[in-house]
Amino acid sequence: MNIFECEKFLNSILEPWNFNDFCHNGIQIEGKEEVKKIACGVSFNEDFIDKAIDYNADMLLVHHGIFGKNFFNLSGFMKKRVEKVIKNDLTLIGYHLPLDAHSGYGNNISILNSLKLKNAKRFEVGFLGEYDSKMDFEEFLNKVEILFEGQKLLVYKNNPHVKNVAIVSGEGSDFLNKLDDDIDTFITGDVKEYTRNIAKERCINFINAGHYATETFGVKNLSKLLSDKFDVEFKFLDIYNEI
Amino acid sequence: MNIFECEKFLNSILEPWNFNDFCHNGIQIEGKEEVKKIACGVSFNEDFIDKAIDYNADMLLVHHGIFGKNFFNLSGFMKKRVEKVIKNDLTLIGYHLPLDAHSGYGNNISILNSLKLKNAKRFEVGFLGEYDSKMDFEEFLNKVEILFEGQKLLVYKNNPHVKNVAIVSGEGSDFLNKLDDDIDTFITGDVKEYTRNIAKERCINFINAGHYATETFGVKNLSKLLSDKFDVEFKFLDIYNEI
Amino acid sequence: MNIFECEKFLNSILEPWNFNDFCHNGIQIEGKEEVKKIACGVSFNEDFIDKAIDYNADMLLVHHGIFGKNFFNLSGFMKKRVEKVIKNDLTLIGYHLPLDAHSGYGNNISILNSLKLKNAKRFEVGFLGEYDSKMDFEEFLNKVEILFEGQKLLVYKNNPHVKNVAIVSGEGSDFLNKLDDDIDTFITGDVKEYTRNIAKERCINFINAGHYATETFGVKNLSKLLSDKFDVEFKFLDIYNEI
Amino acid sequence: MNIFECEKFLNSILEPWNFNDFCHNGIQIEGKEEVKKIACGVSFNEDFIDKAIDYNADMLLVHHGIFGKNFFNLSGFMKKRVEKVIKNDLTLIGYHLPLDAHSGYGNNISILNSLKLKNAKRFEVGFLGEYDSKMDFEEFLNKVEILFEGQKLLVYKNNPHVKNVAIVSGEGSDFLNKLDDDIDTFITGDVKEYTRNIAKERCINFINAGHYATETFGVKNLSKLLSDKFDVEFKFLDIYNEI
Amino acid sequence: MNIFECEKFLNSILEPWNFNDFCHNGIQIEGKEEVKKIACGVSFNEDFIDKAIDYNADMLLVHHGIFGKNFFNLSGFMKKRVEKVIKNDLTLIGYHLPLDAHSGYGNNISILNSLKLKNAKRFEVGFLGEYDSKMDFEEFLNKVEILFEGQKLLVYKNNPHVKNVAIVSGEGSDFLNKLDDDIDTFITGDVKEYTRNIAKERCINFINAGHYATETFGVKNLSKLLSDKFDVEFKFLDIYNEI
Amino acid sequence: MNIFECEKFLNSILEPWNFNDFCHNGIQIEGKEEVKKIACGVSFNEDFIDKAIDYNADMLLVHHGIFGKNFFNLSGFMKKRVEKVIKNDLTLIGYHLPLDAHSGYGNNISILNSLKLKNAKRFEVGFLGEYDSKMDFEEFLNKVEILFEGQKLLVYKNNPHVKNVAIVSGEGSDFLNKLDDDIDTFITGDVKEYTRNIAKERCINFINAGHYATETFGVKNLSKLLSDKFDVEFKFLDIYNEI
């Protein structure tokens, strides 16, 4: 697989030009042009790079690449990360918000589908979904626990039933204030000090399923897609993070 | 105690005009002028207001009052909070960043002093402090556990010793990137997905002691100060929050 | 009438999301949900609130509600206004620019229709209109005096005839500079020191019919509309203002 | 008098670099270098220019010159004004906020001194002053009427006494909200629809003495100063404006 | 020709409202309404104005009129330029970016057509064009030398062939970074210190044909157009500039 | 020499925190910590890097490092430059505006001193200097030609004498408009299309001595300084550029 064809293909699907993001979506570090093996993961860090080198990857496909708009200054830990990428001729390619929000391959739609929610409707970079009828909160929570097996969930129960659910992967807790009154349950990947009381006063069930845990779906989906279309293999490298 | 005298007095100490904050520091809701009892707490929410009314408080003194710069729109849960304040003729007074940063009564200096750190030096809204000689990390952690009794600490150990410590109460994890290389240990009140790996790659010990737990000190100090100076009593209303 | 249904209905007509305004359009203070009596008026102030309470109103419908985007700080005269609203469980609902500009219920279209002008064309938040043929300025002024009975008009006559008229209710005098050359007459609700000489040099008749006087139409129209659709009565409370 | 020396001299007094103004302070149109006669006035408009030409002026010294920061576009009425200036080789020099605010020659200090107020203290571009003891409002109003003879004052009496007075020449009514609670009386040069009720609810006497009328002092003072220092005569050209 | 009809006509063609420019496009100084002779040129400066007066022009039609958004301040050399325009009752009309970018009368399309390039495609304010097959660079350069006869070209040859060419008149060298990889040759009107090495490293032929020289086409085209439509004659006044 | 000590030392001299620059001043790419040989030059490009590698340099000290504030995106020619730096473990250190402006080691002060101008006074990032008495322009030009030997100067003579000179290295031609009237001669490193006529109308001699040629002084001075203080040798690598 050629890295520029790969980027063109992914851009045509994810349409990053529609997003006001915190990073460049697409190739962030250009390596050798031909790719045989993709290491995919949630976040670009030294542990991930080391594992990718062990796997003999040519390309790193991540959700969290290099963030921020600054003057060029390659120093400290970031220098070491980039150095390893360049000295191993790797390509770093990242997709952030477009991969949260995508209606086919994104993190949120994947969670929504796994929970058998229907009538998906875009909400911020996430989705709203609903059940045909009210479900007991405990039954719903059980489904969530199965999906995020091994993750310690933080749960604020404020409503005995679940019917209309909002899902925003990663750092989405601030969207609690923007939920319409008909939403009874909100799954996201972080929590703030004020979340508990707002959720309680708004009578909305809140589940923090983890920033990392809610964002493993998209990169796997993209890698699978690439391996189906191009002559390339891939592996999800799980540098698990409880946060 | 007169509410305007109280505000004038606290402003003279905390000098809020030096801060670029997310809320108005000082009186946020004007209630009856004369105050006999102050309910102090970390955050302004319905549970806190209810407890304050039970205590027969006239004034609510908090760290997290009402945040944000928006067009006037008193609705939903915020309407209910403000309604309870107004219908009970309470005054809401809040001090945020000036109370994190104050060198005498602030959250961070209180933590620093409790840990017997020395040579306090302002760092963002927090402080840097140091020990005369290196301490084993386990010994230091024990001190922190005693100070934040009951709080489940999140700990990333990346250095066997502790000598130079940075402390930023509340949501301070992003300052990890701004720490000078001589800092070996960082205590703050939140954590992000990327914190663990940056701390590891920078070899800095990281302790998340909780947003709420790191910010109980300042409001207590201010209330004590007011009760010493004016004819007023106070009570810290602990609406404990693990976050 | 339910306040949320009322807001939804008015929003669907006035489409406030199309305006870059100085206040939140819609419910500004949420009161009790069910409304039997609406007090409508131009401006939200203590005299208006007192009259509304005398009238036993449940909702205040105004053109000038609470303006400005600031950190929350309820003090002084604004505290007293909001306190009266909240302690009487009133709802404050306001529509500003959308009510100047609306082509059916707005302030400007109402003035235009009353003066029998035709071919209404949107201009800023006001309207342009024209007569089939030139009218003597004195004849036109007479129509204006009848419409704004009791209001002391400030008049700069710079053209003997009237055919193409621009109308901008409220503080619109600055739009004098933006008028096309074919406009011969401008009615608005304020005047600046430089208005007289620009009008003279541009040969445009200028009439200041008062900020208050030009903005009584819209709130009356809306209230009438609500009383037709919902089971609610209303009264226009005239806190007349010569300005 | 040389126009560049004149500008340098006035700049050294008024220090326009300390102001964030709406126009360039100083020479706005450069004419012939040598000046014998100065026409001074409040506002730059065609009537004023015509009178100045009749007076054989070489320089126009005004408070309101040409305002606004735009791409160069000399058209319509402004083209005609500038054309008359250039074809008659006149210099246009203007000082705006620095001339309101100056503690020796400014509009506001002149009003304050005429009313025998003491302890002048800068407030925005105006001044605060006080009397040794309370004066009846009617006695004070009488002084104001004498000073602004011929001007129809708009008066909102909300306090029987006058002791602490704020004065802001020109369009200063919005500063009503910024007055400290100890101010009982406010003189300015315009009024807004909401002024009356805020003044009433804050119990502050309000007098609108006219934008033009409150700003005739500064340009006269400057012209006098120039005629004392340089070999130049001057005349105040009164294009009276009730606004 | 009436100046306002002229402006209306040119605006309808050039649609300046679609551009975010550095000057007002259209009439910049209004002169006498009726025009018999147009002096057209690249830049508005004293030499050009003098030649235009010699030619008895009524209107100056330029590419570079008066630039910048500032407070009104007519002094120094700009005062002298404007004074000459006004004292001779001339009209100054300027079109900048819309005249670079226009697909019929613009500077860039004219260069593209003269070089017999095809498939013109808008690129910034310039155009991309291509040949059916590769041409030797020397052959292409010869065409460019003939078109810009007398102009000393600065040439960086980095590719033996020419097929896909980008053309941006005037100060366009910074767009080198934005060229797609399939462009082999770039003609523009300036050069920066870093241009040479970027062109070399990107293997793109670069030709600086001069700011002035690349921008003579548009104003001639517009003048011809006006003389065809209206009863007006014109002359291109060549104040040649090697830059 | 240690790279961090080097940066600390240079920062203490150049104080980059006082400048609002277009790049990070200091280490832009961290290489191996110990430096024996410094390659200094004006601009960071592939030719320069290749020469530096030939020289066995450990550090690249340049005036033009990597500019711009963008999301991280290492691709195309910039990727190749950075790759060579990283694969050779080089450090890239750059100082831009602070090195133009420095009163001891900067580009402009060096030119000023070489021309024996006196009374150096900071002007933008350059300097003003003067001779005791007027010098013939030709004599002055001769001095400039000797200093910039081999550089084709672009000269606009508009004044027979030289006494007060402004010098701004690099792209400084736009400062022509900001020169006070007493400056008779301006040396800078670029020229714009409009420069010639403004210089002529303002009667100011203008010399474009080249962007590259005017900026070779500072990096040599810094390298000399480092070699005096630390155990390190250096070489100026001249990738001459006529621009």
Tab-separated table of C-alpha atoms in Angstrom, chain A residues 111 137 140-141 144-145 148-158 165-174 176 185-193 195-196 199 204-215 240-243, chain B residues 154 190-193 208 241-243:
chain	number	residue	atom	x	y	z
A	111	ILE	CA	-20.618	1.648	20.513
A	137	PHE	CA	-31.093	0.742	33.921
A	140	PHE	CA	-28.581	-1.555	30.138
A	141	LEU	CA	-25.579	-1.247	32.442
A	144	VAL	CA	-22.272	-1.693	28.737
A	145	GLU	CA	-20.170	-3.780	31.129
A	148	PHE	CA	-16.261	-2.543	27.902
A	149	GLU	CA	-15.093	-5.722	29.600
A	150	GLY	CA	-12.284	-5.108	32.063
A	151	GLN	CA	-12.963	-1.365	32.309
A	152	LYS	CA	-13.958	0.025	35.705
A	153	LEU	CA	-17.053	2.081	34.882
A	154	LEU	CA	-17.993	5.178	36.865
A	155	VAL	CA	-21.785	5.216	37.092
A	156	TYR	CA	-24.224	7.903	38.322
A	157	LYS	CA	-27.701	6.411	38.272
A	158	ASN	CA	-30.390	9.113	38.217
A	165	VAL	CA	-29.051	7.437	24.958
A	166	ALA	CA	-26.299	9.898	23.989
A	167	ILE	CA	-22.786	8.602	23.288
A	168	VAL	CA	-19.695	10.786	22.948
A	169	SER	CA	-16.365	8.949	23.011
A	170	GLY	CA	-13.368	10.437	24.790
A	171	GLU	CA	-13.495	13.743	26.663
A	172	GLY	CA	-17.205	14.442	26.173
A	173	SER	CA	-18.546	15.072	29.673
A	174	ASP	CA	-19.033	18.787	29.026
A	176	LEU	CA	-23.982	16.952	29.394
A	185	THR	CA	-28.653	8.275	29.657
A	186	PHE	CA	-25.214	9.571	28.629
A	187	ILE	CA	-22.099	7.463	27.949
A	188	THR	CA	-18.800	9.249	27.532
A	189	GLY	CA	-15.095	8.828	28.267
A	190	ASP	CA	-14.328	11.255	31.064
A	191	VAL	CA	-15.893	12.992	34.028
A	192	LYS	CA	-15.494	16.391	35.658
A	193	GLU	CA	-15.973	17.429	39.266
A	195	THR	CA	-20.668	16.260	36.311
A	196	ARG	CA	-22.207	14.294	39.184
A	199	ALA	CA	-26.452	14.759	36.054
A	204	ILE	CA	-29.743	11.794	33.589
A	205	ASN	CA	-27.864	8.511	34.013
A	206	PHE	CA	-24.147	9.075	33.427
A	207	ILE	CA	-21.518	6.447	32.607
A	208	ASN	CA	-17.822	7.205	32.208
A	209	ALA	CA	-16.513	4.228	30.233
A	210	GLY	CA	-12.985	5.626	29.827
A	211	HIS	CA	-11.279	7.843	27.289
A	212	TYR	CA	-9.088	5.022	25.982
A	213	ALA	CA	-11.737	2.311	26.147
A	214	THR	CA	-14.307	4.303	24.172
A	215	GLU	CA	-11.825	5.073	21.395
A	240	TYR	CA	-4.347	-0.256	27.761
A	241	ASN	CA	-5.099	2.835	29.789
A	242	GLU	CA	-7.672	2.889	32.575
A	243	ILE	CA	-8.266	6.589	31.969
B	154	LEU	CA	-4.129	7.598	41.232
B	190	ASP	CA	-7.214	15.407	37.548
B	191	VAL	CA	-5.682	13.180	34.910
B	192	LYS	CA	-5.942	12.925	31.134
B	193	GLU	CA	-5.548	9.912	28.854
B	208	ASN	CA	-4.003	12.678	41.035
B	241	ASN	CA	-16.853	14.037	45.501
B	242	GLU	CA	-14.393	11.305	44.540
B	243	ILE	CA	-13.569	13.212	41.330
